[in-house]
Amino acid sequence: MNKMKRIIRKCYGNSVLRYIFFGGLTTFVNMFTYFILRRFLSMDITVSNIMSAAAAIVFAYFTNSRFVFESKAATFRLRFEEFLKFISARLSTMAVEVAGVWLLAVVIGVNDMWAKMIIQFVVLVLNYVFSRFIVFRSKK
């Protein structure tokens, strides 16, 4: 049991591994919401994509700021500035996501769920770069 605890502590100590874990959860929130909106509520591809990405963005801010990058923003003002940078970065990757899914699904003809999964990999990398080097950058 101690060996398992050491492994968990070592993994938790690595921000990239934490990002992969919580990024996976964020992707799940995004994909699950999209699936529900498309398959059960028969919503349009673009509307479903925007709504699912928005839900994922909110989830991602809270998990990334607390668990992944362990935000040091001590005041409301600093936290709000961080939140605005996060939202700005995520809106730019949301545009990549919406355009990419539309291009793959509507123009090329890939199944929309597959298109969404493919684009998630691109978005995951972009989101890490923005979060790590712009939003939650340590001010040393």
mmCIF file of C-alpha atoms in Angstrom:
data_model
loop_
_atom_site.group_PDB
_atom_site.id
_atom_site.type_symbol
_atom_site.label_atom_id
_atom_site.label_comp_id
_atom_site.label_asym_id
_atom_site.label_seq_id
_atom_site.Cartn_x
_atom_site.Cartn_y
_atom_site.Cartn_z
ATOM 1 C CA MET A 1 0.000 0.000 0.000
ATOM 2 C CA ASN A 2 2.873 2.400 0.738
ATOM 3 C CA LYS A 3 4.320 1.778 -2.694
ATOM 4 C CA MET A 4 0.971 2.718 -4.252
ATOM 5 C CA LYS A 5 0.866 5.939 -2.190
ATOM 6 C CA ARG A 6 4.387 6.851 -3.340
ATOM 7 C CA ILE A 7 3.406 6.301 -6.970
ATOM 8 C CA ILE A 8 0.289 8.453 -6.570
ATOM 9 C CA ARG A 9 2.267 11.223 -4.856
ATOM 10 C CA LYS A 10 4.921 11.121 -7.563
ATOM 11 C CA CYS A 11 2.302 11.328 -10.318
ATOM 12 C CA TYR A 12 0.440 14.123 -8.532
ATOM 13 C CA GLY A 13 3.712 16.036 -8.260
ATOM 14 C CA ASN A 14 3.938 16.235 -12.063
ATOM 15 C CA SER A 15 1.776 19.017 -13.537
ATOM 16 C CA VAL A 16 1.772 17.397 -16.991
ATOM 17 C CA LEU A 17 0.330 14.158 -15.580
ATOM 18 C CA ARG A 18 -2.215 16.138 -13.562
ATOM 19 C CA TYR A 19 -3.136 18.039 -16.721
ATOM 20 C CA ILE A 20 -3.565 14.805 -18.670
ATOM 21 C CA PHE A 21 -5.816 13.393 -15.938
ATOM 22 C CA PHE A 22 -7.978 16.490 -15.504
ATOM 23 C CA GLY A 23 -7.826 17.193 -19.234
ATOM 24 C CA GLY A 24 -9.245 13.714 -19.734
ATOM 25 C CA LEU A 25 -12.075 14.535 -17.334
ATOM 26 C CA THR A 26 -12.661 17.827 -19.147
ATOM 27 C CA THR A 27 -12.741 15.985 -22.469
ATOM 28 C CA PHE A 28 -15.254 13.559 -20.977
ATOM 29 C CA VAL A 29 -17.483 16.476 -19.852
ATOM 30 C CA ASN A 30 -17.196 17.954 -23.355
ATOM 31 C CA MET A 31 -17.891 14.700 -25.220
ATOM 32 C CA PHE A 32 -20.677 13.532 -22.897
ATOM 33 C CA THR A 33 -22.470 16.884 -23.075
ATOM 34 C CA TYR A 34 -22.088 16.921 -26.864
ATOM 35 C CA PHE A 35 -23.426 13.360 -27.130
ATOM 36 C CA ILE A 36 -26.504 14.191 -25.024
ATOM 37 C CA LEU A 37 -27.224 17.375 -26.962
ATOM 38 C CA ARG A 38 -26.804 15.727 -30.365
ATOM 39 C CA ARG A 39 -28.309 12.289 -29.832
ATOM 40 C CA PHE A 40 -31.057 12.876 -27.296
ATOM 41 C CA LEU A 41 -31.985 16.513 -27.894
ATOM 42 C CA SER A 42 -31.235 16.487 -31.664
ATOM 43 C CA MET A 43 -29.498 19.854 -31.514
ATOM 44 C CA ASP A 44 -27.467 21.282 -34.394
ATOM 45 C CA ILE A 45 -23.784 20.273 -34.606
ATOM 46 C CA THR A 46 -22.460 23.798 -34.078
ATOM 47 C CA VAL A 47 -24.850 24.687 -31.249
ATOM 48 C CA SER A 48 -24.105 21.378 -29.494
ATOM 49 C CA ASN A 49 -20.391 21.934 -29.965
ATOM 50 C CA ILE A 50 -20.485 25.456 -28.509
ATOM 51 C CA MET A 51 -22.613 24.411 -25.525
ATOM 52 C CA SER A 52 -20.508 21.346 -24.732
ATOM 53 C CA ALA A 53 -17.272 23.320 -25.058
ATOM 54 C CA ALA A 54 -18.671 26.017 -22.738
ATOM 55 C CA ALA A 55 -19.536 23.410 -20.097
ATOM 56 C CA ALA A 56 -16.039 21.951 -20.421
ATOM 57 C CA ILE A 57 -14.425 25.401 -20.108
ATOM 58 C CA VAL A 58 -16.141 26.095 -16.793
ATOM 59 C CA PHE A 59 -15.200 22.646 -15.468
ATOM 60 C CA ALA A 60 -11.630 23.071 -16.724
ATOM 61 C CA TYR A 61 -11.103 26.441 -15.065
ATOM 62 C CA PHE A 62 -11.914 25.106 -11.628
ATOM 63 C CA THR A 63 -9.881 21.903 -11.984
ATOM 64 C CA ASN A 64 -6.918 23.583 -13.679
ATOM 65 C CA SER A 65 -6.697 26.512 -11.294
ATOM 66 C CA ARG A 66 -6.962 24.349 -8.185
ATOM 67 C CA PHE A 67 -5.430 20.964 -8.990
ATOM 68 C CA VAL A 68 -3.280 21.234 -12.106
ATOM 69 C CA PHE A 69 -1.504 24.562 -11.924
ATOM 70 C CA GLU A 70 -2.292 25.281 -8.251
ATOM 71 C CA SER A 71 -3.088 28.945 -8.781
ATOM 72 C CA LYS A 72 -1.428 31.367 -6.391
ATOM 73 C CA ALA A 73 -3.867 34.225 -7.123
ATOM 74 C CA ALA A 74 -4.524 35.505 -3.610
ATOM 75 C CA THR A 75 -6.957 38.340 -4.225
ATOM 76 C CA PHE A 76 -10.293 38.529 -6.011
ATOM 77 C CA ARG A 77 -8.760 40.888 -8.576
ATOM 78 C CA LEU A 78 -5.903 38.498 -9.401
ATOM 79 C CA ARG A 79 -8.282 35.520 -9.545
ATOM 80 C CA PHE A 80 -10.632 37.464 -11.847
ATOM 81 C CA GLU A 81 -7.755 38.479 -14.164
ATOM 82 C CA GLU A 82 -6.642 34.843 -14.280
ATOM 83 C CA PHE A 83 -10.216 33.761 -15.053
ATOM 84 C CA LEU A 84 -10.473 36.289 -17.906
ATOM 85 C CA LYS A 85 -7.171 35.091 -19.408
ATOM 86 C CA PHE A 86 -8.353 31.484 -19.093
ATOM 87 C CA ILE A 87 -11.690 32.234 -20.760
ATOM 88 C CA SER A 88 -9.972 34.203 -23.546
ATOM 89 C CA ALA A 89 -7.550 31.369 -24.248
ATOM 90 C CA ARG A 90 -10.323 28.773 -24.166
ATOM 91 C CA LEU A 91 -12.558 30.803 -26.458
ATOM 92 C CA SER A 92 -9.759 30.809 -29.031
ATOM 93 C CA THR A 93 -9.405 27.028 -28.808
ATOM 94 C CA MET A 94 -13.201 26.713 -28.855
ATOM 95 C CA ALA A 95 -13.106 28.471 -32.237
ATOM 96 C CA VAL A 96 -10.537 25.900 -33.416
ATOM 97 C CA GLU A 97 -12.772 23.125 -32.071
ATOM 98 C CA VAL A 98 -16.007 24.386 -33.634
ATOM 99 C CA ALA A 99 -14.363 25.073 -36.992
ATOM 100 C CA GLY A 100 -12.462 21.775 -36.956
ATOM 101 C CA VAL A 101 -15.523 19.669 -36.133
ATOM 102 C CA TRP A 102 -17.585 21.500 -38.733
ATOM 103 C CA LEU A 103 -14.856 21.030 -41.357
ATOM 104 C CA LEU A 104 -14.404 17.327 -40.623
ATOM 105 C CA ALA A 105 -18.106 16.504 -40.181
ATOM 106 C CA VAL A 106 -19.896 18.751 -42.655
ATOM 107 C CA VAL A 107 -17.320 19.384 -45.367
ATOM 108 C CA ILE A 108 -15.320 16.145 -45.338
ATOM 109 C CA GLY A 109 -18.101 13.845 -44.110
ATOM 110 C CA VAL A 110 -16.492 12.259 -41.039
ATOM 111 C CA ASN A 111 -18.995 11.096 -38.394
ATOM 112 C CA ASP A 112 -19.469 14.056 -36.046
ATOM 113 C CA MET A 113 -18.538 12.095 -32.902
ATOM 114 C CA TRP A 114 -15.292 10.980 -34.547
ATOM 115 C CA ALA A 115 -14.638 14.515 -35.749
ATOM 116 C CA LYS A 116 -15.147 15.791 -32.203
ATOM 117 C CA MET A 117 -12.734 13.189 -30.780
ATOM 118 C CA ILE A 118 -10.056 13.936 -33.377
ATOM 119 C CA ILE A 119 -10.196 17.686 -32.748
ATOM 120 C CA GLN A 120 -10.017 17.124 -28.967
ATOM 121 C CA PHE A 121 -6.357 16.117 -29.277
ATOM 122 C CA VAL A 122 -5.449 19.368 -31.019
ATOM 123 C CA VAL A 123 -7.436 21.386 -28.475
ATOM 124 C CA LEU A 124 -5.896 19.527 -25.522
ATOM 125 C CA VAL A 125 -2.368 20.468 -26.593
ATOM 126 C CA LEU A 126 -3.276 24.091 -27.331
ATOM 127 C CA ASN A 127 -5.075 24.425 -23.997
ATOM 128 C CA TYR A 128 -2.074 23.096 -22.084
ATOM 129 C CA VAL A 129 0.279 25.538 -23.784
ATOM 130 C CA PHE A 130 -2.016 28.513 -23.145
ATOM 131 C CA SER A 131 -2.702 27.519 -19.525
ATOM 132 C CA ARG A 132 0.898 26.716 -18.653
ATOM 133 C CA PHE A 133 2.608 29.663 -20.301
ATOM 134 C CA ILE A 134 -0.033 32.417 -20.292
ATOM 135 C CA VAL A 135 -2.841 31.901 -17.773
ATOM 136 C CA PHE A 136 -1.258 30.188 -14.758
ATOM 137 C CA ARG A 137 2.280 31.432 -15.321
ATOM 138 C CA SER A 138 4.201 31.860 -12.089
ATOM 139 C CA LYS A 139 5.348 35.400 -11.442
ATOM 140 C CA LYS A 140 8.791 34.859 -9.927
#
